[in-house]
Every structure is written in structure tokens, then in C-alpha cells.
XYZ file of C-alpha atoms in Angstrom:
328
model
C -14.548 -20.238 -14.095
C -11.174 -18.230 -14.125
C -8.268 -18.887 -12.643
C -4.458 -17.650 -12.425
C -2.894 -20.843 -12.932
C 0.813 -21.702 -12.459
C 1.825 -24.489 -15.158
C 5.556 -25.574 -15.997
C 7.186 -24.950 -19.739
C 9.646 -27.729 -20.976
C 12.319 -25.781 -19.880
C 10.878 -26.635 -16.208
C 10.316 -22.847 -15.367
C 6.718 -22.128 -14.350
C 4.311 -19.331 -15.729
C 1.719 -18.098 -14.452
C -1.335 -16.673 -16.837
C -5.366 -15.867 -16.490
C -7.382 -18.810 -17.774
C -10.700 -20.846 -18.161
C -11.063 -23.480 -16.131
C -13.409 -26.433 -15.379
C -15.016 -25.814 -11.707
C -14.510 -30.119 -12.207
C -10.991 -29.416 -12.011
C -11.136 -28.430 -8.355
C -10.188 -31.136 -5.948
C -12.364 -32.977 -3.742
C -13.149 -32.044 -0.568
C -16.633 -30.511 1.645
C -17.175 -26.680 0.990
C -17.330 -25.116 -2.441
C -16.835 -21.326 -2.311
C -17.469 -18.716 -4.561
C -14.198 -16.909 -4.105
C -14.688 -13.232 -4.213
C -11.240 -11.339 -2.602
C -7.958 -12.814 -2.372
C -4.299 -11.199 -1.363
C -0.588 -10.795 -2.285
C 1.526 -12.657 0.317
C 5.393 -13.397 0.008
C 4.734 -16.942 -0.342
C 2.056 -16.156 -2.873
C 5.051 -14.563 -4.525
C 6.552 -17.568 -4.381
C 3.696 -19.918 -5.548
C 3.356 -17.752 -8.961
C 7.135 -18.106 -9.533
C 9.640 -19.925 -8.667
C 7.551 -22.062 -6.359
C 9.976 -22.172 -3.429
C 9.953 -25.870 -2.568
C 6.119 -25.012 -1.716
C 3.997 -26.222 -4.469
C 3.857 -29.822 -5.051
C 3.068 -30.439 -8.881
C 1.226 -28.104 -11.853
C -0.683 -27.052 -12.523
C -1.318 -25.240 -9.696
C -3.493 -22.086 -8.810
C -1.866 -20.113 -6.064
C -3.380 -17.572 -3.528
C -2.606 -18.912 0.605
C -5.879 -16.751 1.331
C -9.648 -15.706 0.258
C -12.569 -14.379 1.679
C -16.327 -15.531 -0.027
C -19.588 -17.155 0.007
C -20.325 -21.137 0.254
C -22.034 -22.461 -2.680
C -22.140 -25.774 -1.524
C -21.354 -28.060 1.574
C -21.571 -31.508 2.493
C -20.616 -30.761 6.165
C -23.191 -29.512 8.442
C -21.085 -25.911 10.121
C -21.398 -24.441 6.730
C -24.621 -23.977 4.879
C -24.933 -22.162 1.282
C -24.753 -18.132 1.531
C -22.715 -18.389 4.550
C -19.791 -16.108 4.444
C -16.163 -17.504 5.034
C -12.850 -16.541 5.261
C -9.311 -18.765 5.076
C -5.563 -18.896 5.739
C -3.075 -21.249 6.008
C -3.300 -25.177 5.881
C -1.073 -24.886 3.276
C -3.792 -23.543 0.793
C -2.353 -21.860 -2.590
C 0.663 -24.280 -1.978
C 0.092 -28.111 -1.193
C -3.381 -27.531 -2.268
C -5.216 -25.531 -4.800
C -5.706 -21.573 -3.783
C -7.614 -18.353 -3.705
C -6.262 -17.543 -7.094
C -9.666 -18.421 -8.861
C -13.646 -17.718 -9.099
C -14.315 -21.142 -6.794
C -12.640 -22.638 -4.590
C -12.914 -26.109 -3.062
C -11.666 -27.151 0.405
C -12.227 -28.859 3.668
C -14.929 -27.367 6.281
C -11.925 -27.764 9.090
C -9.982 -25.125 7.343
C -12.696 -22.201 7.042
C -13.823 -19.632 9.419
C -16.986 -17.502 9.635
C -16.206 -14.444 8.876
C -16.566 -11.831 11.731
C -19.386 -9.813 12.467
C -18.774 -6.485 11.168
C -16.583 -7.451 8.540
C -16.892 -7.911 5.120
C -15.401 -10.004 2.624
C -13.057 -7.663 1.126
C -12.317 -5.980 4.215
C -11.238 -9.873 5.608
C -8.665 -10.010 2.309
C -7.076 -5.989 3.445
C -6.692 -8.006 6.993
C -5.600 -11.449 5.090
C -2.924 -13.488 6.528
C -0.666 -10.963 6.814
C -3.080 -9.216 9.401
C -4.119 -12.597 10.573
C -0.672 -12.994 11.868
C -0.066 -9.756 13.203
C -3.183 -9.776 15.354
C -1.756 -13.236 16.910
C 1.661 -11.831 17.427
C -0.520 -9.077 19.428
C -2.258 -11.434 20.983
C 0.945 -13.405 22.143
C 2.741 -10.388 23.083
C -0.254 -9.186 25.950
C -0.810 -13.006 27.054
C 2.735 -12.488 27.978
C 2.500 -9.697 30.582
C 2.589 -6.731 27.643
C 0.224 -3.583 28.138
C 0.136 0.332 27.317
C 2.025 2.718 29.125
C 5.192 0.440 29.665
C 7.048 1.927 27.083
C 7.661 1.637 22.929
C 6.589 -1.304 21.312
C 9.296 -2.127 17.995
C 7.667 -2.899 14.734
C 9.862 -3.918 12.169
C 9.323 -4.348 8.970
C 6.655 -1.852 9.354
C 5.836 -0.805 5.603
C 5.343 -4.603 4.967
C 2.026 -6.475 5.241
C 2.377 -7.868 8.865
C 3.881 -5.078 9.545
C 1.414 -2.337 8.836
C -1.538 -4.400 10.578
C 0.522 -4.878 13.676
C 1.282 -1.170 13.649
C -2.163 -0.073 12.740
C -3.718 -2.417 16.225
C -0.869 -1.363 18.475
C -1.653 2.224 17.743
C -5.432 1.762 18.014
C -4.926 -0.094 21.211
C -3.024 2.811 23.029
C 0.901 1.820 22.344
C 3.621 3.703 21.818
C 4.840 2.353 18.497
C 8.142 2.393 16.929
C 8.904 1.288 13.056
C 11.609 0.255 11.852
C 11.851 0.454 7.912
C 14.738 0.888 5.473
C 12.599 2.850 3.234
C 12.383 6.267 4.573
C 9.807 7.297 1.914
C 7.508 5.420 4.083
C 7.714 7.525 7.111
C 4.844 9.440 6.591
C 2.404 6.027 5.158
C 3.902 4.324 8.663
C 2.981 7.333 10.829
C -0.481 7.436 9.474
C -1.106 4.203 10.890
C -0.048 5.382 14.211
C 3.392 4.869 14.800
C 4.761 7.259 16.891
C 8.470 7.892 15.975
C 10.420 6.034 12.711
C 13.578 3.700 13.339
C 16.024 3.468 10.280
C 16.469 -0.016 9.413
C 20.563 0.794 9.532
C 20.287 1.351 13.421
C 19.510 -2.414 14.043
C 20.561 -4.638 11.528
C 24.271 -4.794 12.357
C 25.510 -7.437 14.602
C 26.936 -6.092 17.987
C 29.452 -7.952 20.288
C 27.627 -6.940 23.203
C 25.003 -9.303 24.446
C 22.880 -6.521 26.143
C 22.787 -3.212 25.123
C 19.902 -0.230 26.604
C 16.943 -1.269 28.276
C 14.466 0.043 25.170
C 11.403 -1.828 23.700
C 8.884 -2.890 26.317
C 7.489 -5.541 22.988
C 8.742 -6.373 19.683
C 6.673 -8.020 16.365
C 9.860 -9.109 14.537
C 8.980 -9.623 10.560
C 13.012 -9.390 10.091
C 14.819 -12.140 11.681
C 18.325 -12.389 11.274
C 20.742 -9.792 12.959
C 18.236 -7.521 13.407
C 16.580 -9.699 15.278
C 19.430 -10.808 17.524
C 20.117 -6.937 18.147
C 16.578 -6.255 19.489
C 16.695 -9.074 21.976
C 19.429 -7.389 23.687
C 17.669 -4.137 23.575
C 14.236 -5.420 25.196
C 13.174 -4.494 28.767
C 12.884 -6.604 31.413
C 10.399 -9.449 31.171
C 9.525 -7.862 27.361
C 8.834 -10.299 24.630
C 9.512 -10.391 21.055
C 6.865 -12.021 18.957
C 8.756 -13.269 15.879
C 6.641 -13.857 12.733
C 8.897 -13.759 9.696
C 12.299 -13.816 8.373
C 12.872 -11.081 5.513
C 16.514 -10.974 6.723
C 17.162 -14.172 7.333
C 16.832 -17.541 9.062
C 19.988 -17.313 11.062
C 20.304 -15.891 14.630
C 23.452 -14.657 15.442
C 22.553 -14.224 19.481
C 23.307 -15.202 22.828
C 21.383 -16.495 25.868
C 22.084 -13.525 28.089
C 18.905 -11.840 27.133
C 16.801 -14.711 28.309
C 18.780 -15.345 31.349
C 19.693 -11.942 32.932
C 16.373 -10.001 32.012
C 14.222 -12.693 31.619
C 13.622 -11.726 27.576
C 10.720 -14.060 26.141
C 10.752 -14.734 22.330
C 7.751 -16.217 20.891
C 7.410 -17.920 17.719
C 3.980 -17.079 16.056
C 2.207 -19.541 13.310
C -0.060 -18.082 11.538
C -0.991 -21.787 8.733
C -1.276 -24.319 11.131
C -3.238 -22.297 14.182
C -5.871 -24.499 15.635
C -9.546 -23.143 15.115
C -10.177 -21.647 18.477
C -7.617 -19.328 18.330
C -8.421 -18.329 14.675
C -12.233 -17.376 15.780
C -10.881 -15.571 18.785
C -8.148 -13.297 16.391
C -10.453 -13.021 13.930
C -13.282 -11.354 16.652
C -9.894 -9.377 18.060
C -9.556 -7.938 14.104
C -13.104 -6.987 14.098
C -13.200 -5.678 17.434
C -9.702 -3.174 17.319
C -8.084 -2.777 13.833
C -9.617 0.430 12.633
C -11.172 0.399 9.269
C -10.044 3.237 8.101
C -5.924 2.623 8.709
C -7.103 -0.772 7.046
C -8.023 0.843 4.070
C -5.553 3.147 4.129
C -3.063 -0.014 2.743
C -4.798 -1.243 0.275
C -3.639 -1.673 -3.493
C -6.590 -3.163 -5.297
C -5.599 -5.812 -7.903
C -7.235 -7.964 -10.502
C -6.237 -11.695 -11.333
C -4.050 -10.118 -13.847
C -2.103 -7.868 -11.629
C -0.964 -11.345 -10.444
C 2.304 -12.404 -12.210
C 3.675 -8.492 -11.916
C 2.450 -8.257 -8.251
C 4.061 -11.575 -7.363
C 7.795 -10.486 -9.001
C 7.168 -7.184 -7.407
C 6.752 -8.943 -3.551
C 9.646 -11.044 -3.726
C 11.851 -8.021 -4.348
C 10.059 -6.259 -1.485
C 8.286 -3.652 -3.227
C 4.987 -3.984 -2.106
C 3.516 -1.529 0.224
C 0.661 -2.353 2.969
C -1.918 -4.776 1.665
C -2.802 -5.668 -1.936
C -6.987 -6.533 -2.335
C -7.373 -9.041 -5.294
C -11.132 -9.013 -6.373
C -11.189 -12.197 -8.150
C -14.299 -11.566 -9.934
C -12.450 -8.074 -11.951
């Protein structure tokens, strides 16, 4: 089988390059899959490089995601031909990923994959849409619905990003995106956002603790000062679902938005979710992202593309979703 695999040189730097495997190389656990699309996520970006404090020991094969069809299963859910799809539990980073032709993992940590769905389309969803279709979800459990004003995306040309965009849009929002790459515009707008906000506009710091009543919801992929800027900028009651941290882990805010308009901020987890919730945003992605914004992000990649793609991410320069068919 082939694999990108991740091993250290003396030097203690790790490389990443295409190889031939064992499949008796795969650690033990329930479900064998034959792996057939995988994604490009920042902490994939990670997991090929540098490794980030994330990957344990080498050699390693990366990839926190993939979409396929059991081989073989010792537990009774999953049955061979069954199609699956998985993110999080620390896949591609405690444990071996997606990054390969087979894949071997527990029965607790897959999913059936959707009606109306297929395998690749699951990977152009991934975990980046996995996790924007929860901060969705979070937002409208919390009182958020169309016709109350502009829902902030920022971070919009990213992979979260353009998901959340795309099912805001298709679910009748006003949608604003915020991006500091104005060549973008016209990508963001054909997923449905409605207007453009230039990243300069929010990510300086501001003295004042409330400023304009403006975004009736917020998915944050920013953090940082830009996200302590929107919180004073949300409407009354409005909630910011926060999902990543591109600008930073700090938060350079005060309580007033939480205590004088009653500002909710909601932390979204996209590796540890418990299965319920998975099954019911994965039905959600089936039932409201439209296909053909979905495909309008995709890059398609190889298991070659990998060591390039994974520099390229960590700089930011990766548009929308990139589709790795492992079997290229």
C-alpha cells in the first residue's frame, strides 16, 4: 500500500515522502478502510512538517480526515462495503492518518457517511466543513435565524470559512466576509456572501468596549484582536461561534459585551464531538450545503501534492478545500 509518511533525519527535522508500505504496519484496532479521499487541514500542515507538538513519534502518516469503504471489521456497526467517513480523535496526529491507501482505526471514531453524499464529496466538506456546519448549528441553537441582520464570516477564503459561508448563504443569511485578500472577493461572493469586509477594518484593537450594534452572528476562524473587536460589534443577544485561531490565541477583550448586551461566545470542537452530534451535522451537510458552491472550492491533489500543499497551508495560501484522492 502507499503512504505519505513523515519520518525524522538525524538532524531531528522530519520529511515527509510517498512510499510502500506494509498494510501490517497499521496499528491495531476494529475497522480496516480502504481510504479513498483525504484533505489539507492546517494541522495536517503541521503533521507533514514541523509536527507542532501534535505527533507523538515517526514514523508517522498524517491526514486528520478520510472518507472510504470498510474492508474489514471486527465490530458489529460496520460491515465490509459500508461507506465511512472520519474526523478528529486525534487521527493523522496521536494516531496514524488518512495519508495512505488503508487505514486502520476504532469503530467509535467512524461515521456512515450521509445519504446523498459521496466519498469525495465528504473530503470537499472534511473537517473544515465539519466544523463550520457545527458552528452553524451552535449559532441557531442559540436564538440565531434569517432576517435579523448580517452574519460575519471571517476568515472567509479559508476552509471553515468558505463552508460556513457557502450554508449561511444557502440557508437565507445575509453574509458578510471578512478576508485580507481582496483577490478573493469575487471566489467569496460566489459562495454567497453578500458584501466583502477588509480584514484591516477589524483586526486592530479598540479602547472602546462596545462599538455599533452590527452582526446579528459571527463564525470566528481569527481569534485574537479581531476577535475581541467583533464581540463589541455584535447585536443584542448575538453569538459568536469561535472555531479557530489564525490570529492568535490571545483575547485582548472585556466583559461588557457579555454583560450589557447579553453577547454569547461559543467555543466549537470539531475532534472530540460525541457521535450524536456528528450524525446529526453530517445529515445537516447533506441536507443544506449546496453541491455545487462545494465544488466550487475544490483543489484536487494527489499524495504527492502533499509536502508542497502542507508548506503552502501553514503560510495561508490555500484557497477553499483541497480533495486528496489517495488512490492518484
Amino acid at each position: 500500500m502507499r503512504a505519505l509518511i513523515v519520518r525524522k533525519e538525524g538532524d531531528g527535522k522530519p520529511v515527509a515522502g510517498v512510499e510502500d508500505i506494509s498494510e501490517d504496519m497499521l496499528p491495531e484496532a476494529e475497522v480496516t478502510v480502504a481510504v479513498e479521499y483525504s484533505t489539507v487541514n492546517y494541522k495536517d500542515g503541521l503533521c507533514i512538517g514541523p509536527g507542532g507538538g501534535l505527533v507523538r513519534k515517526y514514523p508517522h502518516i498524517p491526514g486528520i480526515d478520510f472518507a472510504g469503504t470498510v474492508e474489514a471489521s471486527s465490530d458489529a456497526r460496520y460491515a465490509p462495503g459500508d461507506k465511512v467517513v472520519l474526523t478528529g480523535w486525534r487521527v493523522g496526529e496521536a494516531h496514524w492518518g488518512g495519508y495512505a491507501e488503508k487505514a486502520r482505526v476504532r469503530a467509535d471514531w467512524l461515521v456512515p457517511l450521509p445519504e446523498g453524499l459521496t466519498t469525495r464529496a465528504a473530503m470537499a466538506v472534511g473537517t473544515a466543513g465539519f466544523t463550520a456546519m457545527l458552528a452553524v448549528m451552535a449559532l441557531e441553537d442559540h436564538g440565531l435565524t434569517p432576517g435579523h441582520g448580517e452574519v460575519l464570516v471571517t476568515g472567509a477564503a479559508g476552509g471553515v470559512g468558505s463552508v460556513a459561508t457557502a450554508i449561511l448563504a444557502a440557508k437565507g443569511y445575509d453574509v458578510a466576509g471578512v478576508t485580507g485578500r481582496p483577490e478573493q472577493a469575487d471566489y467569496l461572493k460566489s459562495l454567497g456572501a453578500s458584501r466583502i469586509v477588509a480584514r484591516e477594518e477589524l483586526n486592530e484593537t479598540t479602547k472602546r468596549p462596545l462599538e455599533a450594534e452590527t452582526w446579528a452572528g459571527c463564525v470566528d476562524a481569527v481569534g485574537g484582536a479581531m476577535l475581541a473587536r467583533v464581540l463589541g460589534q455584535m447585536k443584542y443577544g448575538g453569538s459568536v461561534a469561535a472555531v479557530g485561531l489564525a490570529g492568535g490565541a490571545d483575547l485582548p477583550a472585556t466583559v461588557i459585551p457579555f454583560l450589557l448586551r447579553g453577547v454569547n461566545l461559543l467555543g466549537i470542537d470539531s475532534v472530540m464531538q460525541p457521535y450524536d452530534a456528528r450524525v446529526r451535522a453530517w445529515e445537516q451537510i447533506a441536507a443544506n450545503l449546496p453541491m455545487d458552491k462545494l465544488e466550487a472550492m475544490v483543489t484536487p491533489a494527489t499524495l504527492a501534492d502533499l509536502p508542497g500543499l502542507g508548506r503552502d497551508i501553514l503560510k495561508g495560501q490555500v484557497k477553499g478545500r483541497v480533495v486528496v484522492d489517495v488512490t492518484a
